Tab-separated table of C-alpha atoms in Angstrom:
chain	number	residue	atom	x	y	z
A	8	MET	CA	-27.085	58.569	29.054
A	9	ALA	CA	-27.339	58.431	25.276
A	10	PRO	CA	-30.668	57.291	23.932
A	11	SER	CA	-30.782	53.759	22.533
A	12	VAL	CA	-30.791	53.455	18.796
A	13	ALA	CA	-33.446	51.165	17.371
A	14	VAL	CA	-32.420	48.817	14.637
A	15	LYS	CA	-34.451	49.351	11.553
A	16	PRO	CA	-36.760	46.464	10.659
A	17	SER	CA	-35.177	46.266	7.196
A	18	LEU	CA	-31.711	45.761	8.757
A	19	LYS	CA	-33.074	43.073	11.054
A	20	ARG	CA	-34.555	41.253	8.106
A	21	MET	CA	-31.272	41.472	6.220
A	22	VAL	CA	-29.317	40.028	9.179
A	23	MET	CA	-31.836	37.225	9.517
A	24	ARG	CA	-31.629	36.450	5.825
A	25	ILE	CA	-27.850	36.294	5.983
A	26	ALA	CA	-27.980	34.013	9.039
A	27	VAL	CA	-30.494	31.735	7.339
A	28	ALA	CA	-28.393	31.658	4.164
A	29	VAL	CA	-25.243	30.769	6.111
A	30	ALA	CA	-27.076	28.048	8.040
A	31	ALA	CA	-28.532	26.684	4.818
A	32	PHE	CA	-25.086	26.667	3.193
A	33	VAL	CA	-23.542	24.854	6.162
A	34	ALA	CA	-26.374	22.327	6.189
A	35	PHE	CA	-25.957	21.796	2.445
A	36	MET	CA	-22.201	21.237	2.796
A	37	VAL	CA	-22.732	18.780	5.656
A	38	LEU	CA	-25.330	16.940	3.596
A	39	MET	CA	-22.953	16.791	0.626
A	40	GLY	CA	-20.230	15.444	2.919
A	41	VAL	CA	-22.528	12.724	4.239
A	42	VAL	CA	-23.524	11.789	0.691
A	43	PHE	CA	-19.854	11.752	-0.335
A	44	GLU	CA	-18.987	9.428	2.549
A	45	GLN	CA	-21.888	7.048	1.944
A	46	ALA	CA	-21.087	6.940	-1.764
A	47	GLY	CA	-17.457	6.215	-0.904
A	48	ARG	CA	-18.456	3.299	1.310
A	49	TYR	CA	-20.731	1.935	-1.402
A	50	ARG	CA	-17.992	2.186	-4.031
A	51	ALA	CA	-15.480	0.535	-1.703
A	52	VAL	CA	-17.671	-2.550	-1.352
A	53	ARG	CA	-18.610	-2.632	-5.030
A	54	GLU	CA	-15.205	-1.937	-6.575
A	55	PHE	CA	-12.959	-3.776	-4.128
A	56	PRO	CA	-14.433	-7.161	-3.174
A	57	PRO	CA	-12.505	-9.075	-0.499
A	58	PRO	CA	-9.809	-11.468	-1.707
A	59	GLY	CA	-10.342	-14.969	-0.366
A	60	LYS	CA	-13.548	-15.326	1.647
A	61	MET	CA	-15.452	-13.961	4.601
A	62	VAL	CA	-15.350	-16.390	7.534
A	63	ASP	CA	-17.884	-16.522	10.375
A	64	VAL	CA	-16.066	-16.272	13.726
A	65	GLY	CA	-19.205	-16.251	15.867
A	66	GLY	CA	-21.325	-13.517	17.364
A	67	GLY	CA	-22.556	-12.486	13.935
A	68	ARG	CA	-19.081	-11.328	12.899
A	69	ARG	CA	-17.058	-12.257	9.829
A	70	LEU	CA	-13.356	-11.837	9.131
A	71	GLN	CA	-11.756	-11.688	5.706
A	72	LEU	CA	-9.315	-14.572	5.162
A	73	ASP	CA	-7.260	-15.125	2.012
A	74	CYS	CA	-5.519	-18.523	1.791
A	75	ARG	CA	-3.555	-19.659	-1.245
A	76	GLY	CA	-1.273	-22.469	-2.307
A	77	THR	CA	-0.860	-25.970	-0.944
A	78	GLY	CA	1.499	-27.743	1.388
A	79	SER	CA	2.538	-27.844	5.013
A	80	PRO	CA	3.269	-25.961	7.202
A	81	THR	CA	0.684	-23.242	6.627
A	82	VAL	CA	2.124	-19.736	6.819
A	83	VAL	CA	-0.157	-17.213	8.544
A	84	PHE	CA	0.562	-13.509	8.099
A	85	GLU	CA	-0.315	-11.005	10.849
A	86	ALA	CA	-0.198	-7.315	9.914
A	87	GLY	CA	0.962	-4.481	12.145
A	88	LEU	CA	-1.035	-1.397	13.142
A	89	SER	CA	-1.738	-0.523	9.531
A	90	LEU	CA	-4.791	0.096	7.393
A	91	ASP	CA	-3.849	-2.543	4.812
A	92	GLY	CA	-5.184	-5.697	6.444
A	93	SER	CA	-4.347	-8.738	4.350
A	94	LEU	CA	-3.177	-6.486	1.503
A	95	GLY	CA	-0.180	-5.536	3.625
A	96	TRP	CA	1.348	-8.865	2.605
A	97	ALA	CA	0.590	-8.653	-1.116
A	98	PRO	CA	4.266	-8.332	-2.160
A	99	VAL	CA	5.129	-11.476	-0.159
A	100	GLN	CA	2.176	-13.870	0.011
A	101	PRO	CA	2.066	-15.055	-3.630
A	102	GLN	CA	5.761	-16.015	-3.613
A	103	VAL	CA	5.344	-17.925	-0.355
A	104	ALA	CA	2.154	-19.567	-1.650
A	105	ALA	CA	4.158	-20.974	-4.550
A	106	HIS	CA	5.934	-23.187	-1.992
A	107	THR	CA	3.339	-23.879	0.715
A	108	ARG	CA	-0.096	-22.886	2.012
A	109	ALA	CA	-0.157	-19.171	2.877
A	110	CYS	CA	-2.950	-17.237	4.615
A	111	ALA	CA	-3.335	-13.511	5.184
A	112	TYR	CA	-6.314	-11.908	6.900
A	113	SER	CA	-7.723	-8.603	8.071
A	114	ARG	CA	-8.300	-8.123	11.792
A	115	ALA	CA	-11.692	-7.134	13.137
A	116	GLY	CA	-12.656	-3.661	11.938
A	117	VAL	CA	-9.937	-3.462	9.274
A	118	MET	CA	-10.730	-3.419	5.551
A	119	TRP	CA	-13.558	-5.931	4.915
A	120	SER	CA	-13.671	-7.538	8.375
A	121	ASP	CA	-16.547	-6.761	10.712
A	122	PRO	CA	-15.649	-4.756	13.836
A	123	SER	CA	-15.697	-6.299	17.283
A	124	THR	CA	-17.501	-4.893	20.297
A	125	ALA	CA	-14.966	-6.458	22.689
A	126	PRO	CA	-12.147	-4.290	24.109
A	127	TYR	CA	-9.042	-4.584	21.984
A	128	SER	CA	-6.457	-7.005	23.329
A	129	ALA	CA	-3.822	-9.350	21.944
A	130	LYS	CA	-5.762	-12.233	23.450
A	131	GLN	CA	-8.895	-11.279	21.517
A	132	VAL	CA	-6.892	-10.921	18.293
A	133	ALA	CA	-5.441	-14.418	18.747
A	134	GLN	CA	-8.838	-15.917	19.473
A	135	ASP	CA	-10.346	-14.245	16.402
A	136	LEU	CA	-7.570	-15.546	14.165
A	137	HIS	CA	-7.788	-19.036	15.596
A	138	ALA	CA	-11.564	-19.069	15.102
A	139	ALA	CA	-11.212	-17.863	11.497
A	140	LEU	CA	-8.615	-20.496	10.626
A	141	ALA	CA	-10.664	-23.279	12.231
A	142	ALA	CA	-13.901	-22.184	10.549
A	143	ALA	CA	-12.124	-22.095	7.178
A	144	GLY	CA	-10.720	-25.599	7.681
A	145	GLU	CA	-7.105	-24.434	7.942
A	146	HIS	CA	-4.973	-26.635	10.185
A	147	GLY	CA	-1.541	-26.441	11.732
A	148	PRO	CA	1.309	-26.684	11.953
A	149	PHE	CA	1.459	-22.938	11.418
A	150	VAL	CA	4.387	-20.646	10.751
A	151	LEU	CA	3.376	-17.211	12.027
A	152	VAL	CA	4.717	-14.092	10.334
A	153	GLY	CA	4.068	-10.859	12.234
A	154	GLN	CA	5.154	-7.346	11.341
A	155	SER	CA	5.524	-4.552	13.920
A	156	MET	CA	2.721	-4.986	16.484
A	157	GLY	CA	1.739	-8.069	14.503
A	158	GLY	CA	4.858	-9.677	15.944
A	159	LEU	CA	3.411	-9.409	19.434
A	160	TYR	CA	0.051	-10.651	18.182
A	161	ALA	CA	1.898	-13.675	16.765
A	162	MET	CA	3.591	-14.217	20.131
A	163	ASN	CA	0.221	-14.092	21.898
A	164	PHE	CA	-1.226	-16.579	19.420
A	165	THR	CA	1.688	-18.885	20.259
A	166	LYS	CA	1.051	-18.307	23.960
A	167	GLN	CA	-2.548	-19.486	23.615
A	168	PHE	CA	-2.287	-22.067	20.843
A	169	GLY	CA	1.335	-23.125	21.051
A	170	ALA	CA	0.716	-26.735	20.033
A	171	GLU	CA	-0.257	-25.487	16.569
A	172	VAL	CA	2.721	-23.150	16.057
A	173	ALA	CA	5.864	-24.665	14.559
A	174	GLY	CA	7.885	-21.524	13.796
A	175	LEU	CA	7.826	-17.733	13.589
A	176	VAL	CA	9.166	-14.847	11.544
A	177	LEU	CA	9.051	-11.434	13.251
A	178	VAL	CA	9.341	-8.548	10.800
A	179	ASP	CA	10.699	-5.409	12.502
A	180	PRO	CA	8.562	-6.421	15.476
A	181	SER	CA	7.410	-4.433	18.464
A	182	HIS	CA	8.980	-5.372	21.800
A	183	PRO	CA	7.128	-5.568	25.144
A	184	ASP	CA	9.583	-3.103	26.696
A	185	GLN	CA	9.926	-0.744	23.741
A	186	VAL	CA	8.158	2.199	25.375
A	187	ALA	CA	10.264	2.081	28.529
A	188	ARG	CA	13.509	1.561	26.616
A	189	VAL	CA	13.131	4.496	24.245
A	190	ALA	CA	11.162	6.839	26.524
A	191	ALA	CA	14.173	9.104	26.963
A	192	PHE	CA	14.142	9.897	23.241
A	193	MET	CA	10.548	9.626	22.115
A	194	THR	CA	7.982	12.364	22.591
A	195	GLU	CA	5.557	11.129	19.945
A	196	THR	CA	1.926	11.719	20.797
A	197	ARG	CA	-1.190	10.376	19.201
A	198	SER	CA	-2.505	13.006	16.849
A	199	LEU	CA	-5.544	14.958	17.998
A	200	ALA	CA	-6.271	15.538	14.323
A	201	SER	CA	-6.551	11.768	13.808
A	202	ARG	CA	-9.033	11.473	16.659
A	203	ILE	CA	-11.125	14.330	15.315
A	204	GLY	CA	-10.984	12.842	11.825
A	205	VAL	CA	-12.171	9.454	13.056
A	206	ALA	CA	-14.971	11.078	15.068
A	207	LEU	CA	-16.108	12.999	11.970
A	208	ALA	CA	-15.679	10.141	9.498
A	209	TRP	CA	-19.434	10.217	8.858
A	210	SER	CA	-19.038	13.707	7.378
A	211	GLY	CA	-16.699	12.712	4.567
A	212	LEU	CA	-13.869	14.927	5.849
A	213	LEU	CA	-11.653	11.975	6.754
A	214	ARG	CA	-12.192	10.321	3.367
A	215	ALA	CA	-11.201	13.513	1.590
A	216	ALA	CA	-8.086	13.868	3.756
A	217	VAL	CA	-7.105	10.242	3.164
A	218	TRP	CA	-7.313	10.574	-0.614
A	219	ALA	CA	-5.299	13.781	-0.475
A	220	ARG	CA	-2.518	12.492	1.795
A	221	MET	CA	-2.161	8.701	1.533
A	222	SER	CA	0.554	7.622	-0.881
A	223	ARG	CA	1.289	4.338	-2.609
A	224	ALA	CA	3.882	2.149	-0.881
A	225	PRO	CA	6.854	0.605	-2.715
A	226	ASN	CA	5.922	-2.673	-4.434
A	227	GLN	CA	2.228	-1.942	-3.867
A	228	THR	CA	-0.137	-2.131	-6.831
A	229	ALA	CA	-2.326	0.815	-7.722
A	230	HIS	CA	-5.392	-1.376	-7.158
A	231	ASP	CA	-4.326	-2.280	-3.608
A	232	ALA	CA	-3.465	1.326	-2.765
A	233	GLN	CA	-6.902	2.441	-3.941
A	234	ALA	CA	-8.604	-0.333	-1.958
A	235	VAL	CA	-6.798	0.680	1.238
A	236	ARG	CA	-7.812	4.322	0.703
A	237	ALA	CA	-11.408	3.320	0.040
A	238	PHE	CA	-11.741	1.483	3.373
A	239	ALA	CA	-9.409	3.761	5.374
A	240	PRO	CA	-12.119	5.901	7.071
A	241	LEU	CA	-13.499	2.732	8.661
A	242	SER	CA	-10.150	1.008	9.277
A	243	MET	CA	-8.722	4.062	11.030
A	244	ARG	CA	-11.179	3.727	13.901
A	245	THR	CA	-9.788	0.270	14.627
A	246	GLN	CA	-6.208	1.423	14.150
A	247	LEU	CA	-6.717	4.166	16.729
A	248	ALA	CA	-8.284	1.727	19.211
A	249	GLU	CA	-5.436	-0.752	18.758
A	250	ASN	CA	-2.892	2.016	19.167
A	251	ASP	CA	-4.521	3.170	22.399
A	252	ALA	CA	-4.549	-0.402	23.702
A	253	MET	CA	-0.886	-0.943	22.916
A	254	ASP	CA	0.778	0.587	25.987
A	255	ALA	CA	-2.272	0.987	28.219
A	256	PRO	CA	-2.095	-0.765	31.621
A	257	GLY	CA	-2.666	-4.420	30.857
A	258	GLY	CA	-2.519	-3.640	27.115
A	259	THR	CA	-0.844	-5.436	24.246
A	260	LEU	CA	2.726	-4.830	25.394
A	261	ALA	CA	1.937	-6.003	28.914
A	262	GLU	CA	0.090	-9.074	27.613
A	263	THR	CA	3.245	-10.291	25.884
A	264	ARG	CA	5.758	-9.449	28.601
A	265	ASP	CA	5.295	-12.744	30.427
A	266	PHE	CA	5.752	-14.928	27.344
A	267	THR	CA	9.230	-14.784	25.868
A	268	SER	CA	10.131	-18.454	25.473
A	269	LEU	CA	9.569	-20.165	22.149
A	270	GLY	CA	11.567	-23.268	23.014
A	271	ASN	CA	13.350	-24.630	19.971
A	272	ARG	CA	10.864	-23.375	17.380
A	273	PRO	CA	12.759	-21.917	14.404
A	274	LEU	CA	12.658	-18.132	14.617
A	275	VAL	CA	13.880	-15.352	12.334
A	276	VAL	CA	13.838	-11.718	13.496
A	277	LEU	CA	14.232	-9.047	10.793
A	278	THR	CA	15.322	-5.529	11.725
A	279	ALA	CA	14.860	-2.527	9.417
A	280	MET	CA	18.092	-0.531	9.347
A	281	ALA	CA	17.463	2.140	6.705
A	282	PRO	CA	17.938	5.582	8.318
A	283	TYR	CA	14.711	7.214	9.452
A	284	THR	CA	13.238	9.561	6.877
A	285	ALA	CA	12.650	13.233	7.626
A	286	ALA	CA	8.904	12.542	7.894
A	287	GLU	CA	9.496	9.714	10.379
A	288	LEU	CA	11.767	11.914	12.493
A	289	ARG	CA	9.130	14.648	12.535
A	290	GLY	CA	6.482	12.121	13.543
A	291	MET	CA	8.625	10.871	16.414
A	292	GLN	CA	9.718	14.427	17.247
A	293	ILE	CA	13.411	13.512	17.423
A	294	THR	CA	16.591	14.717	15.756
A	295	PRO	CA	18.614	12.639	13.262
A	296	GLU	CA	21.195	12.005	15.999
A	297	GLN	CA	18.495	10.779	18.368
A	298	GLY	CA	17.111	8.706	15.511
A	299	GLN	CA	20.416	6.841	15.256
A	300	LYS	CA	20.337	6.102	18.989
A	301	VAL	CA	16.731	4.909	18.820
A	302	GLN	CA	17.590	2.657	15.886
A	303	ALA	CA	20.506	1.153	17.823
A	304	ILE	CA	18.168	0.437	20.759
A	305	TRP	CA	15.638	-1.060	18.329
A	306	ALA	CA	18.270	-3.428	16.934
A	307	GLN	CA	19.271	-4.424	20.464
A	308	LEU	CA	15.655	-5.160	21.361
A	309	HIS	CA	15.432	-7.432	18.339
A	310	ALA	CA	18.676	-9.157	19.262
A	311	GLU	CA	17.063	-9.920	22.613
A	312	MET	CA	13.950	-11.251	20.885
A	313	ALA	CA	16.140	-13.618	18.897
A	314	THR	CA	17.159	-15.228	22.206
A	315	TRP	CA	13.554	-16.256	22.794
A	316	SER	CA	14.250	-19.407	20.752
A	317	SER	CA	17.213	-21.768	20.882
A	318	ARG	CA	17.101	-21.906	17.065
A	319	SER	CA	16.970	-18.343	15.847
A	320	LYS	CA	18.512	-15.922	13.413
A	321	HIS	CA	18.644	-12.131	13.652
A	322	VAL	CA	18.921	-10.412	10.261
A	323	LEU	CA	19.613	-6.708	9.763
A	324	VAL	CA	18.003	-5.354	6.570
A	325	PRO	CA	19.974	-2.214	5.642
A	326	ASP	CA	17.841	-1.102	2.670
A	327	ALA	CA	14.414	-1.258	4.282
A	328	GLY	CA	12.332	0.895	6.572
A	329	HIS	CA	9.783	-0.328	9.092
A	330	ASP	CA	7.557	-1.909	6.425
A	331	ILE	CA	10.164	-4.393	5.240
A	332	GLN	CA	7.513	-6.414	3.405
A	333	PHE	CA	7.057	-3.448	1.041
A	334	ASP	CA	10.602	-2.055	0.940
A	335	ASN	CA	12.390	-5.398	0.564
A	336	PRO	CA	9.865	-8.227	0.148
A	337	ARG	CA	12.621	-10.651	-0.838
A	338	ALA	CA	14.110	-10.450	2.652
A	339	VAL	CA	10.764	-11.478	4.162
A	340	ILE	CA	10.171	-14.220	1.594
A	341	ASP	CA	13.613	-15.728	2.199
A	342	ALA	CA	13.119	-15.640	5.978
A	343	VAL	CA	9.705	-17.286	5.763
A	344	LEU	CA	10.838	-20.025	3.397
A	345	SER	CA	13.873	-20.762	5.564
A	346	VAL	CA	11.609	-21.378	8.565
A	347	VAL	CA	9.230	-23.451	6.413
A	348	GLU	CA	12.114	-25.675	5.300
A	349	THR	CA	13.305	-26.103	8.877
A	350	VAL	CA	9.815	-27.102	10.006
A	351	ARG	CA	9.589	-29.592	7.152
A	352	ALA	CA	12.973	-31.051	8.023
A	353	ASP	CA	11.877	-31.411	11.641
A	354	ALA	CA	8.692	-33.192	10.546
A	355	ALA	CA	10.636	-35.520	8.260
A	356	GLY	CA	13.064	-36.337	11.031
A	357	ALA	CA	10.240	-37.101	13.426
A	358	ALA	CA	8.331	-39.283	10.958
A	359	PRO	CA	8.596	-43.049	11.461
A	360	HIS	CA	10.721	-44.928	8.937
């Protein structure tokens, strides 16, 4: 057996010094990341104050609510699973507010709104919104406008507080059976990278990635885009939780499945019909041909949703993607104002002479 070779003390010291230097460098970089993240959070609050006001919804929580204009009915905007919160309706809300009262808000944990400790559910979202509107002195009748998953949140609000809801506009909405109906085509999975990023948000890595990758939407101001980026590391935690709750057993889709009757409330359903982009196809992991089939199923689902009211209209929007409110805000504005006018006509017809 060969004799063991002793490591010289000088070599040991050199290895130790290198290890200490590497550890010190890593610790320094982590510290810089933490400082970067905390500075980013401070700047977000300082440079981008909430539009509207912060409303106490109980339990020590506040939600951001932005109401503008005057008149009845009051239009209430419900965003989809986005990071924009109330800013997701910026291309639409001012034009609607020129004709009637219009309110947009940010759900718990999104943008300026305080997070909730309750499990995410459509019922909780509806109760939060109702509490915020009541605390702010906003009264029905309401016209609810929901985009994507916000459409199902609007349906759940109607399910719980139907006496206050006079009409709805569903903007490229989710459907309770969407997962089952497109399962043969879709293989999209929730990104592990997103989960890791959210878990490491404290380190500043997620903030750096957001600023490098998030782009400005059509018809979105530079100020709004910067505000969304500034709050994104916090909003993404909520977005991930909402996404997980969507098709979980008893989740958001299931919560809406047993409520598909809106009576004779005026309803407009808008369907985005612009072909899927290459990035969208990659995200869904489908081919362009499969994309066309999925889009046809999507339009059929929306046609079915239009049957949920005896007074409805289904509108195909050929020049807009999923975020119709950004791609073609005029289509959303026209749909909302048409429902507002119908609600007003109904109220005038019911008024005593």
